[in-house]
Amino acid sequence: MNDLTHIDAEGNAVMVNVSAKNITERT
């Protein structure tokens, strides 16, 4: 699995902000 991409509900590969994701998980 590529941490830099995320498949949304429509099945499209979209870029996600990994830094923001990490902050959200740590909060």
Short mmCIF file of C-alpha atoms in Angstrom, two decimals:
data_model
loop_
_atom_site.label_atom_id
_atom_site.label_comp_id
_atom_site.label_asym_id
_atom_site.label_seq_id
_atom_site.Cartn_x
_atom_site.Cartn_y
_atom_site.Cartn_z
CA MET A 1 0.00 0.00 0.00
CA ASN A 2 1.27 3.45 -0.92
CA ASP A 3 1.06 5.87 1.99
CA LEU A 4 1.15 8.82 -0.43
CA THR A 5 -2.07 7.88 -2.17
CA HIS A 6 -5.57 7.16 -0.95
CA ILE A 7 -8.50 5.65 -2.81
CA ASP A 8 -11.63 7.65 -2.17
CA ALA A 9 -15.23 6.41 -2.20
CA GLU A 10 -15.39 6.85 -5.98
CA GLY A 11 -12.31 4.69 -6.49
CA ASN A 12 -10.10 7.61 -7.49
CA ALA A 13 -6.51 7.82 -6.35
CA VAL A 14 -6.07 11.12 -4.56
CA MET A 15 -3.03 12.64 -2.88
CA VAL A 16 -3.23 12.99 0.89
CA ASN A 17 -1.19 15.11 3.24
CA VAL A 18 0.73 12.51 5.22
CA SER A 19 1.93 15.10 7.73
CA ALA A 20 -1.60 16.23 8.50
CA LYS A 21 -2.70 12.61 8.73
CA ASN A 22 0.00 11.85 11.27
CA ILE A 23 -0.99 14.86 13.37
CA THR A 24 -4.61 13.73 13.33
CA GLU A 25 -3.67 10.21 14.42
CA ARG A 26 -1.50 11.49 17.25
CA THR A 27 -4.10 13.91 18.57
#
